[in-house]
XYZ file of N, CA and C in Angstrom:
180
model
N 100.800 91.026 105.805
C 100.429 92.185 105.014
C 98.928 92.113 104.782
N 98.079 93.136 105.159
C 96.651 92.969 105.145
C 96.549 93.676 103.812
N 95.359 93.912 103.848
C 94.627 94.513 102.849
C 94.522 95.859 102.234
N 95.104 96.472 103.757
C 95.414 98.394 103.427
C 96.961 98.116 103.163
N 97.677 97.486 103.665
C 98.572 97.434 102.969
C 98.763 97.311 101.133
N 98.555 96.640 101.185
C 98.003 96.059 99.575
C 97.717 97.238 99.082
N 96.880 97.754 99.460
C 96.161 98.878 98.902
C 97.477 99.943 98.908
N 97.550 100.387 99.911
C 98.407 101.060 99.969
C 99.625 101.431 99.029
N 100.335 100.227 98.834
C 101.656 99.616 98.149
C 101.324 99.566 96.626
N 99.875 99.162 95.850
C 99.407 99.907 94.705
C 99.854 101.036 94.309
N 99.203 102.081 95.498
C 98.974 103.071 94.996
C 100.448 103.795 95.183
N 101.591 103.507 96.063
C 102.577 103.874 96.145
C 103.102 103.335 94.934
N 103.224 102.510 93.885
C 103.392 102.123 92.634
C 103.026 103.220 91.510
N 101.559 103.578 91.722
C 100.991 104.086 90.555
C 101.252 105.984 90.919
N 101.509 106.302 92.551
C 101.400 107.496 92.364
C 101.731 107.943 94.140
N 103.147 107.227 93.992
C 104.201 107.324 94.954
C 103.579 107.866 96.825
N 103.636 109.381 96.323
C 103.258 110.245 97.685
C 101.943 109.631 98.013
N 100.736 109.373 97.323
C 99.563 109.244 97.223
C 99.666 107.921 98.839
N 100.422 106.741 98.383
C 100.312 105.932 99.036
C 100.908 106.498 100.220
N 102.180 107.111 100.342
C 102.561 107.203 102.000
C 101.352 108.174 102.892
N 100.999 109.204 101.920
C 99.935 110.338 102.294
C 99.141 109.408 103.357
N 98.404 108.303 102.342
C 97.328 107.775 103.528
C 97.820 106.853 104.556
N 99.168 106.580 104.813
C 99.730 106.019 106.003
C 100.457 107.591 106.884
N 100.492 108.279 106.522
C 101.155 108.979 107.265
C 100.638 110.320 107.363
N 99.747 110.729 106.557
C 99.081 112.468 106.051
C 100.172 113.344 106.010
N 100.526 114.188 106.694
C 101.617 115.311 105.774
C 102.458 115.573 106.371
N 103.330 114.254 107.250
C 104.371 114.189 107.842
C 105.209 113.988 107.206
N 106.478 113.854 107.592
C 108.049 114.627 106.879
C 108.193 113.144 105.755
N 107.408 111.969 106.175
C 107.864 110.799 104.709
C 107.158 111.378 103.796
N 106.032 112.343 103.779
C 105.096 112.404 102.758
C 106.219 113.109 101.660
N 106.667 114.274 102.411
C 107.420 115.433 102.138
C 108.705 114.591 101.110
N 109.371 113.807 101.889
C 110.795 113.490 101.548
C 110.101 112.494 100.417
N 108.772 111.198 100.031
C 108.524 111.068 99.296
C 108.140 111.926 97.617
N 107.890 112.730 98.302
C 107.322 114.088 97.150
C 108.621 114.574 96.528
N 109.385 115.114 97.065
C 110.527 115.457 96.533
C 111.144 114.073 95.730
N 111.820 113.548 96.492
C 111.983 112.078 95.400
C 111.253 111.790 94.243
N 110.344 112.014 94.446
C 108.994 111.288 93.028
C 109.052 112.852 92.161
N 109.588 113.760 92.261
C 109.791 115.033 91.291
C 111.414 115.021 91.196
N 111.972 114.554 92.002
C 113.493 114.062 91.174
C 113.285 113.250 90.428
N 112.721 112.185 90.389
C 112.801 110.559 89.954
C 111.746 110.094 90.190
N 111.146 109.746 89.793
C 109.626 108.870 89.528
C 110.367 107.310 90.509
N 111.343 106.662 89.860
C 111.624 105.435 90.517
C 111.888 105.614 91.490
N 112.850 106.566 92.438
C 113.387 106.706 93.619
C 112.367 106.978 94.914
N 110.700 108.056 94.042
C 109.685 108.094 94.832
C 109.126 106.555 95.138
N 108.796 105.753 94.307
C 108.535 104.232 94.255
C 109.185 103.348 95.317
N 109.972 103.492 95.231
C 111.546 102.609 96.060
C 111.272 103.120 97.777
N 111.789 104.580 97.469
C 111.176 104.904 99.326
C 109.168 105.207 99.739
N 108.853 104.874 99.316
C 107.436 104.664 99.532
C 107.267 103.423 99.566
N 107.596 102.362 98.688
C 107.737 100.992 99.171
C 108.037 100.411 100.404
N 109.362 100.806 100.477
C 110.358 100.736 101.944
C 109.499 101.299 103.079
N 109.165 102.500 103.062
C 108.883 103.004 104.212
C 107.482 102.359 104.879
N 106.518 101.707 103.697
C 105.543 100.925 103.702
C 105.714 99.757 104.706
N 106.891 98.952 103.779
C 106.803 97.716 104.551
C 107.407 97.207 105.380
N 108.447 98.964 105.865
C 108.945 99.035 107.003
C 108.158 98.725 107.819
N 107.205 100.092 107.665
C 106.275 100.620 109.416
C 105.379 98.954 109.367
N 105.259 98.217 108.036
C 104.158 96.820 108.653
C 104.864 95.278 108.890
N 106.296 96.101 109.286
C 106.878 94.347 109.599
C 107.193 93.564 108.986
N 107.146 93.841 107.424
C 108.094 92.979 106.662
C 109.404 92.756 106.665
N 109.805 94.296 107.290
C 111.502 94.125 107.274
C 112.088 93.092 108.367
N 111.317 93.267 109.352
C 111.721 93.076 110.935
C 111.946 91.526 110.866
């Protein structure tokens, strides 16, 4: 996990879409994050996390 990660995973903490936005710009996770984080603040958190440390190989 580098450093934009890090960064990244912050800001997906403090302000969900914000973080996938700059891994992805306004493709369909941004979208499906956004909706989540206006259902549920935690549920935006949770899949912005995931989808994070999916795409950088933590899961794998």
């Amino acid at each position: 996990m580098g450093s934009e990660t890090l960064i990244e995973v912050i800001l997906a903490i403090l302000l969900p879409p914000v973080g996938v936005f700059l891994r992805y710009g306004l493709g369909v996770e941004f979208w499906i994050d956004l909706v989540l984080t206006l259902v549920g603040y935690l549920p935006g958190i949770i899949y912005a996390i995931y989808i994070l440390m999916e795409i950088s190989g933590v899961f794998s």
